[in-house]
Amino acid sequence: MATAKKTAPLKKTVTAKAVAPAKKAAPAKAAAPAKKAAAPAKTAAPAKKPVVAKTAAPAKAAPAKAAAGPLKPIKTAFNKTSLQAHLAELSGAEPKTVKAVLTALEATMVASLNKKGLGEFTLPGLIKVTSVAIPAKKKRRGIDPFTKVEREFAAKPATVRVKVRSLKKLKDAAL
């Protein structure tokens, strides 16, 4: 089962690599005739600028369509690297940028849940993470609910629990 998880992300990266050279190859062929036609007039610099603009525009427009449309159900679990790759593919952003955004999100959550912080963090529409302080409990005598015999229950120190609640968008997605 571990090999199935490893092969699935590899296929995605292979397809992404296979698609990327094809996109680069097409503008290169289009640039070559434009360069030949522009060489006698000595306007090679203006001919290159529209080619770059044409290749940049479809790359930005395609992820917008993918993000706007309904996403396919994902049937494999993501690890950190595969999640970053998946988000980079969906958004059309550089993987380094996605990694930086996830790192900033992590730092923001930690700072919000910090002892001196707010104590809660909300990812709007998806989840709400709160920290709950559980007070210390003294040692006590009581009846064991399983054996119905009187015994001493040990003391427990104060702790902090982190609770995560799902919000509307996540609940609707689970239906």
Tab-separated table of C-alpha atoms in Angstrom:
chain	number	residue	atom	x	y	z
A	1	MET	CA	0.000	0.000	0.000
A	2	ALA	CA	2.959	2.297	0.652
A	3	THR	CA	4.112	1.802	-2.922
A	4	ALA	CA	0.701	2.841	-4.230
A	5	LYS	CA	0.989	6.145	-2.383
A	6	LYS	CA	4.473	6.745	-3.740
A	7	THR	CA	3.547	5.952	-7.328
A	8	ALA	CA	0.483	8.208	-7.442
A	9	PRO	CA	2.394	11.478	-6.772
A	10	LEU	CA	5.147	10.394	-9.147
A	11	LYS	CA	2.647	10.044	-11.960
A	12	LYS	CA	1.381	13.538	-11.278
A	13	THR	CA	4.858	15.024	-11.366
A	14	VAL	CA	5.693	13.089	-14.512
A	15	THR	CA	2.584	14.404	-16.244
A	16	ALA	CA	3.340	17.913	-15.050
A	17	LYS	CA	6.881	17.644	-16.404
A	18	ALA	CA	5.620	16.137	-19.640
A	19	VAL	CA	3.131	18.966	-20.127
A	20	ALA	CA	5.590	21.741	-19.277
A	21	PRO	CA	8.118	20.948	-22.063
A	22	ALA	CA	5.274	20.655	-24.573
A	23	LYS	CA	4.116	24.185	-23.693
A	24	LYS	CA	7.666	25.497	-23.925
A	25	ALA	CA	8.257	23.752	-27.237
A	26	ALA	CA	5.188	25.254	-28.923
A	27	PRO	CA	6.129	28.928	-28.298
A	28	ALA	CA	9.732	28.208	-29.293
A	29	LYS	CA	8.551	27.039	-32.731
A	30	ALA	CA	6.294	30.066	-33.037
A	31	ALA	CA	9.156	32.354	-31.996
A	32	ALA	CA	11.500	31.007	-34.677
A	33	PRO	CA	9.374	32.132	-37.683
A	34	ALA	CA	8.698	35.490	-36.033
A	35	LYS	CA	12.400	35.954	-35.508
A	36	LYS	CA	13.157	35.243	-39.195
A	37	ALA	CA	10.467	37.641	-40.366
A	38	ALA	CA	11.609	40.327	-37.942
A	39	ALA	CA	15.346	39.947	-38.708
A	40	PRO	CA	15.340	42.055	-41.933
A	41	ALA	CA	13.433	44.863	-40.197
A	42	LYS	CA	15.670	44.601	-37.076
A	43	THR	CA	12.740	44.537	-34.657
A	44	ALA	CA	13.576	41.260	-32.937
A	45	ALA	CA	13.058	42.682	-29.452
A	46	PRO	CA	9.369	43.642	-29.978
A	47	ALA	CA	8.679	40.256	-31.597
A	48	LYS	CA	9.842	38.421	-28.458
A	49	LYS	CA	7.675	40.408	-26.038
A	50	PRO	CA	4.289	39.294	-27.456
A	51	VAL	CA	5.464	35.658	-27.492
A	52	VAL	CA	6.309	35.853	-23.780
A	53	ALA	CA	2.979	37.535	-23.051
A	54	LYS	CA	1.105	34.826	-24.980
A	55	THR	CA	2.767	32.008	-23.034
A	56	ALA	CA	2.228	33.719	-19.675
A	57	ALA	CA	-1.466	34.518	-20.233
A	58	PRO	CA	-2.727	30.932	-20.839
A	59	ALA	CA	-0.728	29.640	-17.872
A	60	LYS	CA	-2.513	32.084	-15.575
A	61	ALA	CA	-5.931	31.587	-17.171
A	62	ALA	CA	-5.891	27.781	-16.983
A	63	PRO	CA	-5.592	27.494	-13.173
A	64	ALA	CA	-8.446	29.973	-12.736
A	65	LYS	CA	-10.717	27.673	-14.725
A	66	ALA	CA	-9.536	24.638	-12.740
A	67	ALA	CA	-10.132	26.387	-9.415
A	68	ALA	CA	-13.548	27.716	-10.470
A	69	GLY	CA	-14.908	24.361	-11.636
A	70	PRO	CA	-15.825	21.454	-9.385
A	71	LEU	CA	-12.829	19.486	-8.169
A	72	LYS	CA	-12.583	15.744	-8.531
A	73	PRO	CA	-12.659	13.684	-5.315
A	74	ILE	CA	-9.179	12.888	-4.017
A	75	LYS	CA	-8.757	9.265	-2.992
A	76	THR	CA	-5.191	9.313	-1.665
A	77	ALA	CA	-3.811	10.892	1.487
A	78	PHE	CA	-1.379	13.781	1.070
A	79	ASN	CA	1.907	14.129	2.855
A	80	LYS	CA	3.480	17.566	3.143
A	81	THR	CA	5.382	17.420	-0.153
A	82	SER	CA	2.540	15.999	-2.217
A	83	LEU	CA	0.127	18.575	-0.757
A	84	GLN	CA	2.480	21.373	-1.773
A	85	ALA	CA	2.803	19.937	-5.274
A	86	HIS	CA	-0.975	19.539	-5.578
A	87	LEU	CA	-1.656	23.114	-4.441
A	88	ALA	CA	1.016	24.450	-6.793
A	89	GLU	CA	-0.580	22.577	-9.700
A	90	LEU	CA	-4.096	23.822	-8.879
A	91	SER	CA	-3.129	27.436	-8.290
A	92	GLY	CA	-0.517	27.726	-11.011
A	93	ALA	CA	1.926	29.178	-8.478
A	94	GLU	CA	5.533	28.181	-8.046
A	95	PRO	CA	6.098	25.294	-5.595
A	96	LYS	CA	8.450	27.503	-3.566
A	97	THR	CA	5.689	30.094	-3.201
A	98	VAL	CA	3.195	27.462	-2.055
A	99	LYS	CA	5.721	26.134	0.449
A	100	ALA	CA	6.247	29.655	1.802
A	101	VAL	CA	2.489	30.220	2.133
A	102	LEU	CA	1.992	26.931	4.016
A	103	THR	CA	4.911	27.790	6.318
A	104	ALA	CA	3.389	31.222	7.002
A	105	LEU	CA	-0.014	29.623	7.697
A	106	GLU	CA	1.609	27.189	10.124
A	107	ALA	CA	3.432	30.030	11.912
A	108	THR	CA	0.210	32.040	12.137
A	109	MET	CA	-1.684	29.105	13.664
A	110	VAL	CA	1.072	28.465	16.209
A	111	ALA	CA	1.222	32.165	17.153
A	112	SER	CA	-2.575	32.323	17.559
A	113	LEU	CA	-2.704	29.200	19.739
A	114	ASN	CA	0.331	30.277	21.778
A	115	LYS	CA	-0.026	30.621	25.556
A	116	LYS	CA	0.085	34.416	25.243
A	117	GLY	CA	-1.867	34.477	21.972
A	118	LEU	CA	-5.583	34.610	21.264
A	119	GLY	CA	-6.098	30.900	21.921
A	120	GLU	CA	-7.996	30.178	18.728
A	121	PHE	CA	-7.446	30.189	14.980
A	122	THR	CA	-10.084	30.099	12.253
A	123	LEU	CA	-9.529	29.081	8.664
A	124	PRO	CA	-12.717	30.766	7.367
A	125	GLY	CA	-15.414	28.314	6.336
A	126	LEU	CA	-13.260	25.231	6.966
A	127	ILE	CA	-11.981	24.763	10.516
A	128	LYS	CA	-11.743	26.465	13.865
A	129	VAL	CA	-8.889	25.422	16.166
A	130	THR	CA	-9.128	26.335	19.843
A	131	SER	CA	-6.931	25.654	22.853
A	132	VAL	CA	-8.770	24.675	26.028
A	133	ALA	CA	-7.086	24.840	29.440
A	134	ILE	CA	-7.909	21.778	31.549
A	135	PRO	CA	-7.357	22.448	35.283
A	136	ALA	CA	-5.396	20.109	37.569
A	137	LYS	CA	-7.285	17.383	39.465
A	138	LYS	CA	-6.449	16.347	43.017
A	139	LYS	CA	-6.009	12.788	44.190
A	140	ARG	CA	-9.398	11.449	45.336
A	141	ARG	CA	-11.188	8.390	46.559
A	142	GLY	CA	-14.089	7.070	44.537
A	143	ILE	CA	-15.855	4.001	43.198
A	144	ASP	CA	-14.349	2.383	40.121
A	145	PRO	CA	-17.145	2.332	37.502
A	146	PHE	CA	-15.965	-0.999	36.066
A	147	THR	CA	-15.365	-3.113	39.187
A	148	LYS	CA	-17.708	-1.201	41.566
A	149	VAL	CA	-14.933	-1.275	44.176
A	150	GLU	CA	-13.778	1.798	46.088
A	151	ARG	CA	-10.269	2.959	45.120
A	152	GLU	CA	-8.016	6.012	44.908
A	153	PHE	CA	-7.790	7.932	41.661
A	154	ALA	CA	-4.390	9.543	40.969
A	155	ALA	CA	-3.882	13.287	40.663
A	156	LYS	CA	-3.643	14.753	37.170
A	157	PRO	CA	-1.662	17.874	36.258
A	158	ALA	CA	-3.142	20.834	34.392
A	159	THR	CA	-2.998	20.443	30.628
A	160	VAL	CA	-3.969	22.259	27.465
A	161	ARG	CA	-5.988	20.471	24.796
A	162	VAL	CA	-6.312	21.541	21.210
A	163	LYS	CA	-9.786	21.104	19.761
A	164	VAL	CA	-10.622	21.331	16.064
A	165	ARG	CA	-14.144	22.015	14.830
A	166	SER	CA	-15.257	21.732	11.251
A	167	LEU	CA	-17.184	24.673	9.853
A	168	LYS	CA	-19.915	24.983	7.220
A	169	LYS	CA	-17.968	24.444	3.983
A	170	LEU	CA	-16.247	21.364	5.369
A	171	LYS	CA	-19.486	19.920	6.750
A	172	ASP	CA	-21.242	20.503	3.423
A	173	ALA	CA	-18.387	18.809	1.554
A	174	ALA	CA	-18.693	15.712	3.755
A	175	LEU	CA	-22.372	15.190	2.906
